[in-house]
């Protein structure tokens, strides 16, 4: 058995899908759907390629969850709203509250039925979505309170970067600016300056009106005007503000370019105005259809395509604007624009080739693999694993799971394998990979999977690893760095000695680049280095050590040997860490711990129909694995004792379970995916 | 391109739709022209399709390899039943998605409108399934939901619905046997219906379900009602299959693998079915 094995290990939390990616940043709300579109049925909204089902119950409460039932992946937006306000899937009736907590009505005892959820709130007639832990969105535009006039939205068949880069050419804004500021003929007398700010940047355009304005106020010709355009990254929005120095009138538009998918963007505009007459906001509102018409009058959206001919003239006249465009392009590159363009996961196994081998430590080797057919690879969530199938020198095939040991990258998947032994016997696959994997060696991989991924939200992050359990957590730390979220993160690693710590250079580079990241090494040999960029502690990881370096309000991610988890998990629970903030994954023979405590040292398992008798010596995680090791394939589904696919008749003897079955098991049957024998056992297989 | 499946006879067209002239059908992405002569129906492979032949059984045209012997021609388990109709329904989804839908009845209260039970009666649902090396066997039993159609099936309020089926893979087909009984005495009601549904992949994204409806009436003293049953059973069957066909585009993108799904106990046959689908039907890895 090798490094982080996840098949059959229980998971963790329901908030595990890439919602934060879709939401761009944990505390960044997106305008999702006008409230008026929410009737008695749920509505599908797509943000950065991730679909959400949004609904409002009869009492007006809002909910938003991933638009995919966890059961059989039916879209929840095709479901219905129950009288109790829960969203019910239209396929099998699984129903969910606004936090995504789910129930299977046909199997009420089934656990793990939840769906990832986000926070939904109403403001300015729109439903906004934000990560669950985001601050309430009641004060979205509180920098300068102005009366809200109206909102509208336009769908643009262009990717976000194109929309951002040419937002100043948007016909509606042109029109707004031309009506209230200047037109192109007057542009020569306009000054433009740009200032960077921590949140983005601001452009200021100033000049003198070459004509009188009739609305929103009577402004005579020759009055100076100020037009400010600022961009903020979190939440991603452009603010356009028009004013006339010395006069009370102000018109401000907040534009939210919302990436819908890889090639489409919705621009949601909220208009605010302060004018002398109370009736004038209504006059502005009346102008909106004209503005909207201008926005959509050009079906090809040619004006949203940057014109190469314009660029030189712009660069000479308004160098600040050209700088702004570069900044916007950089900003757009940081915002997820959809997942549809990315390669899709494959089914079954795909043949990969080792393209790089790197020795990390004396017992750990890192392999980078790429598909032999050259195809593009689907991305994955940091923390996920791949199932690897290799053909051993004697022709036998063996399967193991390995965590991906870095954040997604275009140049292949990276695994880090620890050479393992168990009770003196070499690990079958890990030793094969150590001894035989070279550039050109092939292995078969299933698509990345697994639910042990970074918990979304804004809470601090604790990544706690024992030994090679570091691999998924390193990927999570890199993933955090890639989002730019600056979420406080502590990587607490337990090793015997410094020489056993892999990825030291990578960790150092991460720490140097990101001040929000801290690495704490717990070295059980007590030999602490004198000069280390990391905080070093003598001894093993204990709850006291852990809580001394990590705030108690953090999301805890634990990965390591079962013994480590067995020691830490109850202790953390005892100290008041709620279970929903404890995410863990064991590797290695997790079941052996339970087995050694309760099972006899040896037993004989008989597979009656196969006519096979095999010894059970406690080294196998379950009866399914025992069967598989002897050439008997018992169909399995969930591998955690819930789906009952593997239900098998017990002809003689009895079993015990290494975790509680999700379903009542009828007398005389057993779930072999989680069962181990209590003594001699005969199965009907 | 899907693997070829003509080593089994598949129903491809109701006989009545080829009264004369020629029709083109597609089986696993391969096109065939069917034509009716004076005495028999012929099949012409189009494009790269391998040669095939047609046989006519149960009111349908069945397509298989040219070399398939007569012993391979279809035989529906209809002993004791009278054939009361057959029909095809198009499912805009891959084979495994349409097939999964028909491998469980858990969806009954939400997708269907007549057969089966209400959500309120879920606690009284009885379910059993067995996996075998060549087939799956499943049984569901629960109170029949009220409907205007229950009198037409000679049912009384409170009767229980029982659906028992066997799925095989040469080709992919399920034979559902439906009956109703009085839950107090366990005595069956007179009408017993059977639907043999063949799951026929037209392309990678479209599946046809060809259904053969059968029924019987017991005791013999009630056989005078058979004309009613002959009409009601296929009508209800067509409606129920239609409910599934309308829903199925919602889940058409479901992957073949169950990776990431939170399966429950009613999904146990699905997992085994996929294994048999790969090994017995496609005989090729879908990966």
CSV table of C-alpha atoms in Angstrom, one decimal, chain A residues 190-425:
chain,number,residue,atom,x,y,z
A,190,UNK,CA,-10.2,66.1,-22.6
A,191,UNK,CA,-7.4,65.2,-20.1
A,192,UNK,CA,-7.0,61.6,-18.8
A,193,UNK,CA,-5.0,60.5,-15.9
A,194,UNK,CA,-4.7,57.1,-14.2
A,195,UNK,CA,-4.0,56.1,-10.6
A,196,UNK,CA,-3.4,52.6,-9.3
A,197,UNK,CA,-5.0,51.6,-6.1
A,198,UNK,CA,-4.7,48.5,-3.9
A,199,UNK,CA,-8.0,47.4,-5.2
A,200,UNK,CA,-7.6,48.2,-8.8
A,201,UNK,CA,-7.2,51.5,-10.5
A,202,UNK,CA,-9.0,54.8,-11.3
A,203,UNK,CA,-9.0,56.8,-14.5
A,204,UNK,CA,-10.1,60.5,-14.3
A,205,UNK,CA,-11.3,62.3,-17.4
A,206,UNK,CA,-11.8,66.0,-17.2
A,207,UNK,CA,-12.8,68.7,-19.6
A,208,UNK,CA,-15.3,71.3,-20.5
A,209,UNK,CA,-18.8,70.7,-21.9
A,210,UNK,CA,-19.0,71.9,-25.5
A,211,UNK,CA,-22.7,72.0,-25.3
A,212,UNK,CA,-25.5,72.5,-22.7
A,213,UNK,CA,-27.1,69.5,-21.1
A,214,UNK,CA,-30.8,69.2,-20.7
A,215,UNK,CA,-30.7,66.2,-18.2
A,216,UNK,CA,-30.2,65.1,-15.6
A,217,UNK,CA,-29.9,68.8,-14.8
A,218,UNK,CA,-29.7,71.9,-16.8
A,219,UNK,CA,-26.0,72.4,-17.2
A,220,UNK,CA,-24.8,75.2,-19.4
A,221,UNK,CA,-22.2,75.0,-22.1
A,222,UNK,CA,-18.7,75.6,-20.8
A,223,UNK,CA,-19.2,73.9,-17.4
A,224,UNK,CA,-16.4,71.6,-16.5
A,225,UNK,CA,-17.1,67.9,-16.0
A,226,UNK,CA,-15.4,65.0,-14.4
A,227,UNK,CA,-15.8,61.4,-15.6
A,228,UNK,CA,-14.2,58.7,-13.3
A,229,UNK,CA,-13.9,55.2,-14.3
A,230,UNK,CA,-12.5,52.8,-11.7
A,231,UNK,CA,-12.1,49.0,-11.6
A,232,UNK,CA,-12.0,46.8,-8.6
A,233,UNK,CA,-11.0,43.2,-8.7
A,234,UNK,CA,-13.0,42.1,-5.6
A,235,UNK,CA,-15.8,42.1,-6.3
A,236,UNK,CA,-15.0,42.5,-10.0
A,237,UNK,CA,-16.8,45.7,-11.1
A,238,UNK,CA,-16.3,48.9,-13.0
A,239,UNK,CA,-17.6,52.1,-11.5
A,240,UNK,CA,-18.4,55.0,-13.8
A,241,UNK,CA,-19.1,58.3,-12.2
A,242,UNK,CA,-20.1,61.6,-13.9
A,243,UNK,CA,-20.2,64.8,-12.1
A,244,UNK,CA,-19.9,68.5,-12.8
A,245,UNK,CA,-17.7,70.2,-10.2
A,246,UNK,CA,-19.6,72.8,-8.2
A,247,UNK,CA,-22.9,71.2,-9.0
A,248,UNK,CA,-24.8,68.7,-6.8
A,249,UNK,CA,-25.7,66.3,-9.6
A,250,UNK,CA,-24.0,63.0,-9.8
A,251,UNK,CA,-24.7,60.0,-12.0
A,252,UNK,CA,-23.0,56.7,-11.2
A,253,UNK,CA,-23.2,53.3,-12.8
A,254,UNK,CA,-21.8,50.1,-11.3
A,255,UNK,CA,-21.1,47.5,-13.9
A,256,UNK,CA,-20.5,43.9,-13.1
A,257,UNK,CA,-19.1,41.9,-15.9
A,258,UNK,CA,-20.1,38.4,-14.9
A,259,UNK,CA,-18.3,35.5,-16.7
A,260,UNK,CA,-21.0,33.1,-17.7
A,261,UNK,CA,-19.1,30.5,-19.6
A,262,UNK,CA,-15.8,30.5,-21.6
A,263,UNK,CA,-17.2,32.6,-24.4
A,264,UNK,CA,-20.0,34.7,-22.9
A,265,UNK,CA,-20.4,37.4,-20.4
A,266,UNK,CA,-23.3,39.1,-18.8
A,267,UNK,CA,-22.9,42.7,-17.9
A,268,UNK,CA,-25.1,43.8,-15.1
A,269,UNK,CA,-25.5,47.5,-14.6
A,270,UNK,CA,-26.9,49.3,-11.5
A,271,UNK,CA,-27.6,53.0,-12.0
A,272,UNK,CA,-27.5,55.5,-9.2
A,273,UNK,CA,-28.2,59.2,-9.5
A,274,UNK,CA,-28.4,62.3,-7.4
A,275,UNK,CA,-30.2,65.1,-9.1
A,276,UNK,CA,-31.9,68.4,-8.1
A,277,UNK,CA,-35.4,67.3,-9.0
A,278,UNK,CA,-37.0,64.3,-7.4
A,279,UNK,CA,-38.6,63.5,-10.8
A,280,UNK,CA,-35.4,63.3,-12.6
A,281,UNK,CA,-34.4,59.7,-11.6
A,282,UNK,CA,-37.6,58.7,-13.3
A,283,UNK,CA,-36.5,60.6,-16.3
A,284,UNK,CA,-33.2,58.7,-16.3
A,285,UNK,CA,-35.1,55.4,-15.9
A,286,UNK,CA,-37.1,56.3,-19.0
A,287,UNK,CA,-33.8,56.7,-20.9
A,288,UNK,CA,-32.7,53.2,-20.0
A,289,UNK,CA,-34.5,51.4,-22.8
A,290,UNK,CA,-32.7,53.6,-25.3
A,291,UNK,CA,-29.4,52.8,-23.6
A,292,UNK,CA,-30.2,49.1,-23.5
A,293,UNK,CA,-31.2,49.3,-27.2
A,294,UNK,CA,-27.8,50.8,-28.0
A,295,UNK,CA,-26.2,48.0,-26.0
A,296,UNK,CA,-27.9,45.3,-28.0
A,297,UNK,CA,-28.3,47.0,-31.3
A,298,UNK,CA,-25.1,45.5,-32.6
A,299,UNK,CA,-25.8,41.8,-32.6
A,300,UNK,CA,-22.3,41.0,-33.7
A,301,UNK,CA,-20.9,43.1,-30.8
A,302,UNK,CA,-18.3,44.4,-33.3
A,303,UNK,CA,-17.6,47.3,-31.0
A,304,UNK,CA,-16.6,45.0,-28.3
A,305,UNK,CA,-13.7,43.8,-30.4
A,306,UNK,CA,-10.7,46.0,-30.0
A,307,UNK,CA,-9.8,47.8,-33.1
A,308,UNK,CA,-6.2,47.6,-34.0
A,309,UNK,CA,-6.5,50.8,-36.0
A,310,UNK,CA,-7.6,52.8,-33.0
A,311,UNK,CA,-4.8,51.7,-30.7
A,312,UNK,CA,-1.9,53.9,-32.0
A,313,UNK,CA,-4.1,57.0,-31.8
A,314,UNK,CA,-5.3,56.1,-28.3
A,315,UNK,CA,-1.8,55.4,-27.2
A,316,UNK,CA,-0.7,58.9,-28.3
A,317,UNK,CA,-3.7,60.7,-27.0
A,318,UNK,CA,-4.5,58.7,-23.9
A,319,UNK,CA,-1.5,56.7,-22.7
A,320,UNK,CA,-3.2,56.2,-19.4
A,321,UNK,CA,-6.0,54.4,-21.1
A,322,UNK,CA,-3.6,52.0,-22.8
A,323,UNK,CA,-2.1,51.2,-19.4
A,324,UNK,CA,-5.5,50.6,-18.1
A,325,UNK,CA,-6.2,48.1,-20.8
A,326,UNK,CA,-3.1,46.2,-19.9
A,327,UNK,CA,-4.2,46.2,-16.3
A,328,UNK,CA,-7.6,44.9,-17.3
A,329,UNK,CA,-6.2,42.2,-19.4
A,330,UNK,CA,-4.1,41.0,-16.4
A,331,UNK,CA,-7.2,41.2,-14.2
A,332,UNK,CA,-9.3,39.2,-16.7
A,333,UNK,CA,-6.7,36.5,-16.7
A,334,UNK,CA,-7.2,36.1,-13.0
A,335,UNK,CA,-10.9,35.7,-13.1
A,336,UNK,CA,-12.3,32.2,-14.0
A,337,UNK,CA,-14.3,32.4,-17.1
A,338,UNK,CA,-15.7,29.0,-17.3
A,339,UNK,CA,-14.9,25.4,-17.3
A,340,UNK,CA,-16.5,24.3,-20.5
A,341,UNK,CA,-13.4,24.7,-22.6
A,342,UNK,CA,-11.4,22.5,-20.4
A,343,UNK,CA,-11.0,18.8,-21.3
A,344,UNK,CA,-13.5,16.6,-19.8
A,345,UNK,CA,-12.7,13.7,-17.4
A,346,UNK,CA,-12.5,10.4,-19.1
A,347,UNK,CA,-14.0,7.1,-18.1
A,348,UNK,CA,-12.0,3.9,-17.6
A,349,UNK,CA,-8.3,4.0,-17.8
A,350,UNK,CA,-6.1,6.1,-20.1
A,351,UNK,CA,-2.5,5.2,-20.8
A,352,UNK,CA,0.1,7.7,-19.5
A,353,UNK,CA,3.8,7.9,-19.9
A,354,UNK,CA,6.3,9.0,-17.3
A,355,UNK,CA,8.0,12.2,-18.7
A,356,UNK,CA,10.0,13.1,-15.6
A,357,UNK,CA,11.3,11.3,-12.6
A,358,UNK,CA,12.6,13.2,-9.6
A,359,UNK,CA,14.0,11.7,-6.3
A,360,UNK,CA,12.5,13.8,-3.5
A,361,UNK,CA,14.0,11.9,-0.6
A,362,UNK,CA,15.5,8.5,-0.1
A,363,UNK,CA,12.1,7.0,0.0
A,364,UNK,CA,10.0,9.3,-2.1
A,365,UNK,CA,10.0,9.7,-5.8
A,366,UNK,CA,8.0,12.2,-7.9
A,367,UNK,CA,6.7,11.2,-11.3
A,368,UNK,CA,5.3,13.5,-13.9
A,369,UNK,CA,3.0,11.8,-16.4
A,370,UNK,CA,1.4,12.8,-19.6
A,371,UNK,CA,-1.1,10.9,-21.8
A,372,UNK,CA,0.6,8.8,-24.4
A,373,UNK,CA,-1.9,9.9,-27.0
A,374,UNK,CA,-1.0,13.6,-26.4
A,375,UNK,CA,-4.5,14.6,-25.4
A,376,UNK,CA,-5.2,17.5,-23.2
A,377,UNK,CA,-5.8,16.7,-19.6
A,378,UNK,CA,-8.8,17.8,-17.5
A,379,UNK,CA,-8.1,19.9,-14.5
A,380,UNK,CA,-8.7,18.8,-11.0
A,381,UNK,CA,-9.1,20.2,-7.5
A,382,UNK,CA,-6.0,20.3,-5.4
A,383,UNK,CA,-6.2,17.4,-3.0
A,384,UNK,CA,-7.7,15.0,-5.4
A,385,UNK,CA,-6.1,11.7,-6.4
A,386,UNK,CA,-5.7,9.4,-9.4
A,387,UNK,CA,-6.1,5.7,-9.5
A,388,UNK,CA,-3.1,4.1,-11.1
A,389,UNK,CA,-3.0,0.7,-12.7
A,390,UNK,CA,0.4,-0.9,-13.5
A,391,UNK,CA,1.4,-4.1,-15.0
A,392,UNK,CA,4.0,-5.8,-12.8
A,393,UNK,CA,7.0,-7.7,-14.1
A,394,UNK,CA,5.2,-11.0,-13.6
A,395,UNK,CA,2.3,-9.8,-15.8
A,396,UNK,CA,-0.1,-9.2,-13.0
A,397,UNK,CA,-2.0,-5.9,-12.8
A,398,UNK,CA,-2.2,-3.9,-9.6
A,399,UNK,CA,-4.1,-0.8,-8.7
A,400,UNK,CA,-3.3,1.9,-6.2
A,401,UNK,CA,-4.4,5.5,-5.6
A,402,UNK,CA,-2.0,8.4,-5.4
A,403,UNK,CA,-2.7,12.0,-4.6
A,404,UNK,CA,-1.7,14.6,-7.2
A,405,UNK,CA,1.1,16.4,-5.5
A,406,UNK,CA,0.8,19.8,-7.0
A,407,UNK,CA,-1.9,22.2,-8.1
A,408,UNK,CA,-3.2,21.7,-11.7
A,409,UNK,CA,-0.7,22.5,-14.4
A,410,UNK,CA,-0.8,22.1,-18.1
A,411,UNK,CA,2.3,19.9,-18.3
A,412,UNK,CA,0.8,16.7,-16.9
A,413,UNK,CA,-0.1,15.1,-13.6
A,414,UNK,CA,2.4,14.8,-10.8
A,415,UNK,CA,2.4,12.0,-8.3
A,416,UNK,CA,4.7,11.5,-5.4
A,417,UNK,CA,5.1,7.9,-4.3
A,418,UNK,CA,6.6,6.7,-1.0
A,419,UNK,CA,8.4,3.3,-1.0
A,420,UNK,CA,6.4,1.4,1.5
A,421,UNK,CA,6.7,-1.8,3.4
A,422,UNK,CA,4.1,-3.5,5.6
A,423,UNK,CA,5.2,-5.9,8.2
A,424,UNK,CA,8.5,-6.3,6.4
A,425,UNK,CA,6.9,-6.9,3.0
